[in-house]
Structures are given as structure tokens and as C-alpha cells.
CSV table of C-alpha atoms in Angstrom, one decimal:
chain,number,residue,atom,x,y,z
E,148,UNK,CA,6.5,10.0,-10.9
E,149,UNK,CA,4.2,13.0,-10.6
E,150,UNK,CA,0.4,13.5,-10.7
E,151,UNK,CA,-1.8,16.5,-10.1
E,152,UNK,CA,-1.5,16.3,-6.3
E,153,UNK,CA,1.2,13.8,-5.6
E,154,UNK,CA,4.8,12.8,-6.1
E,155,UNK,CA,5.6,9.1,-6.1
E,156,UNK,CA,9.3,8.6,-5.3
E,157,UNK,CA,11.8,6.6,-3.4
E,158,UNK,CA,11.8,6.9,0.3
E,159,UNK,CA,14.6,8.9,2.0
E,160,UNK,CA,16.0,8.9,5.6
E,161,UNK,CA,14.5,12.4,5.9
E,162,UNK,CA,11.0,10.9,5.6
E,163,UNK,CA,11.3,9.3,9.0
E,164,UNK,CA,8.9,11.5,10.9
E,165,UNK,CA,6.2,11.2,8.3
E,166,UNK,CA,6.8,7.5,7.8
E,167,UNK,CA,6.6,6.9,11.6
E,168,UNK,CA,3.2,8.8,11.7
E,169,UNK,CA,2.0,6.8,8.7
E,170,UNK,CA,2.9,3.4,10.1
E,171,UNK,CA,1.5,4.1,13.6
E,172,UNK,CA,-1.7,5.4,12.0
E,173,UNK,CA,-1.9,2.2,9.8
E,174,UNK,CA,-1.5,0.0,12.8
E,175,UNK,CA,-4.1,1.9,14.8
E,176,UNK,CA,-6.7,1.8,12.0
E,177,UNK,CA,-9.7,-0.5,11.9
E,178,UNK,CA,-8.2,-2.2,8.9
E,179,UNK,CA,-4.9,-3.1,10.6
E,180,UNK,CA,-6.1,-6.7,11.4
E,181,UNK,CA,-6.4,-7.3,7.6
E,182,UNK,CA,-2.7,-6.9,6.8
E,183,UNK,CA,0.8,-7.8,7.9
E,184,UNK,CA,1.6,-6.3,11.2
E,185,UNK,CA,4.3,-3.5,11.4
E,186,UNK,CA,6.3,-2.8,14.5
E,187,UNK,CA,5.8,0.8,15.8
E,188,UNK,CA,8.9,1.3,17.9
E,189,UNK,CA,11.5,3.7,16.6
E,190,UNK,CA,14.4,1.3,15.9
E,191,UNK,CA,12.2,-1.1,13.9
E,192,UNK,CA,10.5,1.8,12.0
E,193,UNK,CA,14.0,3.1,11.0
E,194,UNK,CA,14.9,-0.4,9.7
E,195,UNK,CA,11.7,-0.7,7.7
E,196,UNK,CA,12.2,2.8,6.3
E,197,UNK,CA,15.8,1.7,5.3
E,198,UNK,CA,14.4,-1.4,3.6
E,199,UNK,CA,11.7,0.6,1.7
E,200,UNK,CA,14.3,3.2,0.7
E,201,UNK,CA,16.7,0.5,-0.6
E,202,UNK,CA,14.2,-1.3,-2.9
E,203,UNK,CA,12.5,-0.5,-6.1
E,204,UNK,CA,9.3,-2.0,-4.9
E,205,UNK,CA,8.1,0.7,-2.5
E,206,UNK,CA,7.3,4.3,-3.2
E,207,UNK,CA,6.6,7.2,-0.9
E,208,UNK,CA,3.3,9.0,-1.7
E,209,UNK,CA,4.1,12.7,-1.1
E,210,UNK,CA,1.4,15.3,-1.1
E,211,UNK,CA,2.8,18.2,-3.1
E,212,UNK,CA,0.9,21.0,-1.4
E,213,UNK,CA,2.3,20.0,2.0
E,214,UNK,CA,5.6,18.4,1.0
E,215,UNK,CA,4.5,15.5,3.3
E,216,UNK,CA,4.6,11.8,2.9
E,217,UNK,CA,1.0,10.7,3.3
E,218,UNK,CA,1.3,7.1,2.2
E,219,UNK,CA,3.2,4.4,0.5
E,220,UNK,CA,2.5,2.2,-2.6
E,221,UNK,CA,4.2,-0.9,-3.7
E,222,UNK,CA,4.7,-3.1,-6.7
E,223,UNK,CA,6.2,-6.3,-5.2
E,224,UNK,CA,7.9,-8.7,-7.6
E,225,UNK,CA,6.0,-11.9,-8.3
E,226,UNK,CA,7.6,-12.9,-11.6
E,227,UNK,CA,8.9,-11.1,-14.7
E,228,UNK,CA,5.4,-10.2,-16.0
E,229,UNK,CA,3.5,-9.9,-12.7
E,230,UNK,CA,3.6,-7.5,-9.7
E,231,UNK,CA,1.6,-7.4,-6.5
E,232,UNK,CA,0.1,-4.0,-5.8
E,233,UNK,CA,-0.2,-2.7,-2.3
E,234,UNK,CA,-1.1,0.8,-0.9
E,235,UNK,CA,-1.6,2.7,2.3
E,236,UNK,CA,-2.8,6.3,2.8
E,237,UNK,CA,-2.8,8.0,6.2
E,238,UNK,CA,-6.4,8.2,7.6
E,239,UNK,CA,-6.2,12.0,7.8
E,240,UNK,CA,-5.8,12.1,4.0
E,241,UNK,CA,-8.3,9.3,3.0
E,242,UNK,CA,-11.4,10.2,1.0
E,243,UNK,CA,-9.7,12.8,-1.2
E,244,UNK,CA,-8.9,10.5,-4.1
E,245,UNK,CA,-5.2,10.3,-3.4
E,246,UNK,CA,-5.0,6.5,-3.3
E,247,UNK,CA,-6.8,6.3,-6.7
E,248,UNK,CA,-4.5,8.9,-8.1
E,249,UNK,CA,-1.4,7.1,-6.9
E,250,UNK,CA,-2.6,3.6,-8.0
E,251,UNK,CA,-3.6,5.0,-11.4
E,252,UNK,CA,-0.1,6.4,-11.9
E,253,UNK,CA,1.6,3.2,-10.7
E,254,UNK,CA,-0.5,1.2,-13.2
E,255,UNK,CA,0.8,3.3,-16.0
E,256,UNK,CA,4.4,3.0,-14.7
E,257,UNK,CA,4.1,-0.8,-14.4
E,258,UNK,CA,2.8,-1.2,-17.9
E,259,UNK,CA,5.0,1.4,-19.7
E,260,UNK,CA,8.2,1.4,-17.7
E,261,UNK,CA,8.4,-2.1,-16.2
E,262,UNK,CA,6.6,-3.9,-19.1
E,263,UNK,CA,4.5,-5.7,-16.6
E,264,UNK,CA,1.4,-7.4,-18.1
E,265,UNK,CA,-0.5,-8.4,-14.9
E,266,UNK,CA,-1.0,-6.9,-11.5
E,267,UNK,CA,-2.5,-8.8,-8.6
E,268,UNK,CA,-3.7,-7.5,-5.3
E,269,UNK,CA,-5.7,-8.5,-2.3
E,270,UNK,CA,-7.8,-7.0,0.5
E,271,UNK,CA,-10.3,-7.8,3.1
E,272,UNK,CA,-13.9,-8.1,1.8
E,273,UNK,CA,-14.9,-5.7,4.6
E,274,UNK,CA,-12.4,-3.0,3.4
E,275,UNK,CA,-15.0,-1.5,1.1
E,276,UNK,CA,-12.9,1.6,0.2
E,277,UNK,CA,-10.0,-0.6,-1.1
E,278,UNK,CA,-12.3,-3.0,-2.8
E,279,UNK,CA,-14.1,-0.1,-4.6
E,280,UNK,CA,-10.8,1.6,-5.5
E,281,UNK,CA,-9.3,-1.6,-7.1
E,282,UNK,CA,-12.5,-2.2,-9.1
E,283,UNK,CA,-12.5,1.5,-10.3
E,284,UNK,CA,-9.0,1.2,-11.8
E,285,UNK,CA,-9.7,-2.0,-13.7
E,286,UNK,CA,-9.1,-4.9,-11.2
E,287,UNK,CA,-11.4,-7.8,-11.2
E,288,UNK,CA,-12.1,-10.1,-8.2
E,289,UNK,CA,-10.6,-13.5,-9.0
E,290,UNK,CA,-11.1,-15.3,-5.7
E,291,UNK,CA,-12.4,-15.3,-2.2
E,292,UNK,CA,-10.5,-16.9,0.7
E,293,UNK,CA,-10.2,-16.9,4.5
E,294,UNK,CA,-7.2,-15.0,5.9
E,295,UNK,CA,-5.6,-14.1,9.2
E,296,UNK,CA,-2.8,-11.9,10.1
E,297,UNK,CA,-3.3,-11.5,13.9
E,298,UNK,CA,-4.5,-13.5,16.8
E,299,UNK,CA,-7.0,-12.6,19.6
E,300,UNK,CA,-6.1,-12.4,23.3
E,301,UNK,CA,-6.3,-16.2,23.6
E,302,UNK,CA,-4.0,-16.8,20.6
E,303,UNK,CA,-6.7,-17.8,18.2
E,304,UNK,CA,-6.5,-16.5,14.6
E,305,UNK,CA,-8.8,-13.6,13.8
E,306,UNK,CA,-10.1,-14.8,10.5
E,307,UNK,CA,-11.8,-12.7,7.8
E,308,UNK,CA,-12.8,-13.1,4.2
E,309,UNK,CA,-10.3,-11.8,1.6
E,310,UNK,CA,-10.7,-11.0,-2.1
E,311,UNK,CA,-8.0,-11.7,-4.6
E,312,UNK,CA,-7.8,-9.3,-7.5
E,313,UNK,CA,-6.2,-9.2,-11.0
E,314,UNK,CA,-5.7,-6.5,-13.5
E,315,UNK,CA,-4.4,-7.3,-17.0
E,316,UNK,CA,-2.4,-4.3,-18.4
């Protein structure tokens, strides 16, 4: 898939350097506590990249002008008519509209190529950029819950408010 600035494609082994930078950046960001935790050591990063490359659910987000992977986007299988949308853009490239460009393209792909009728997603209420992006491409908030992906130094869950989203295609 191709947009004005991006190519959305399968991951390849040659993406390892960019992928490593992306995941390490993701884990260092202020939003890291709001998502599943990724390991950042080389062996595990190679294994994750192999997994991403071997599935039809994850796509590399490549910036055409730099031939560089700046993110990933996913459509994880939920059932035959529903997928769960996820996305991550390296902080150095945020604020340029690339996430919206990638999500918009993937919405079209899900509807026209996969014949998916419904997308779901979720993010922390405090992740305002993601909340606003999802709303801007047609998602509606369908619920509010308490979530936790990490623990504090004492082993207690770091809880936060999450939004559930839905988009009917």
C-alpha cells in the first residue's frame, strides 16, 4: 500500500536497525506504560521482527523520502468481520500526520481488500494524540475502563483509564 508520504508493507529482515530504534523509542516514550511491554534486547527484537514479518497482521510504515521504517501498524484478527487496529510512530516523526495517513490507508484496505465491517481499537484516555487521531478517522468511543500493563517498583499495577473505540466500515 502506498500513500503520499508512506509505504505500508510487510516487514523484512533488512528492517532490523530501524525496527530496533522504533521499539526502543516506543519503550522509552511517556506512553509506554499504556501498552504491552516489548523487550529491547537484540535477540528478542529479532524474534519480534521475525514474527511481524511472518504475519499478515503487522505492516511496516516506511517514510518514502528517507526509505526508513518509522512505525508499524496492525490489524489483528478478532473474527471474520472485525479487526483490532494498533499503530506506533517513532517520536521523531510524530506530529507530521503520518499516523493519520497510515491509519486512513489501512481503513480502506480493511474495508475493500479484507471485507472487514468493523474495526476496534483502544488507547489510554491520557494519550490525547491517539484519541484525537482515532476520532478524526471515524472511530467512536464505546467504553471506558481501567487498565494496567506494568507495575511500579513495589509490584503494584500502574492503573490508568482506557477508552475502547469502534469504527463501522
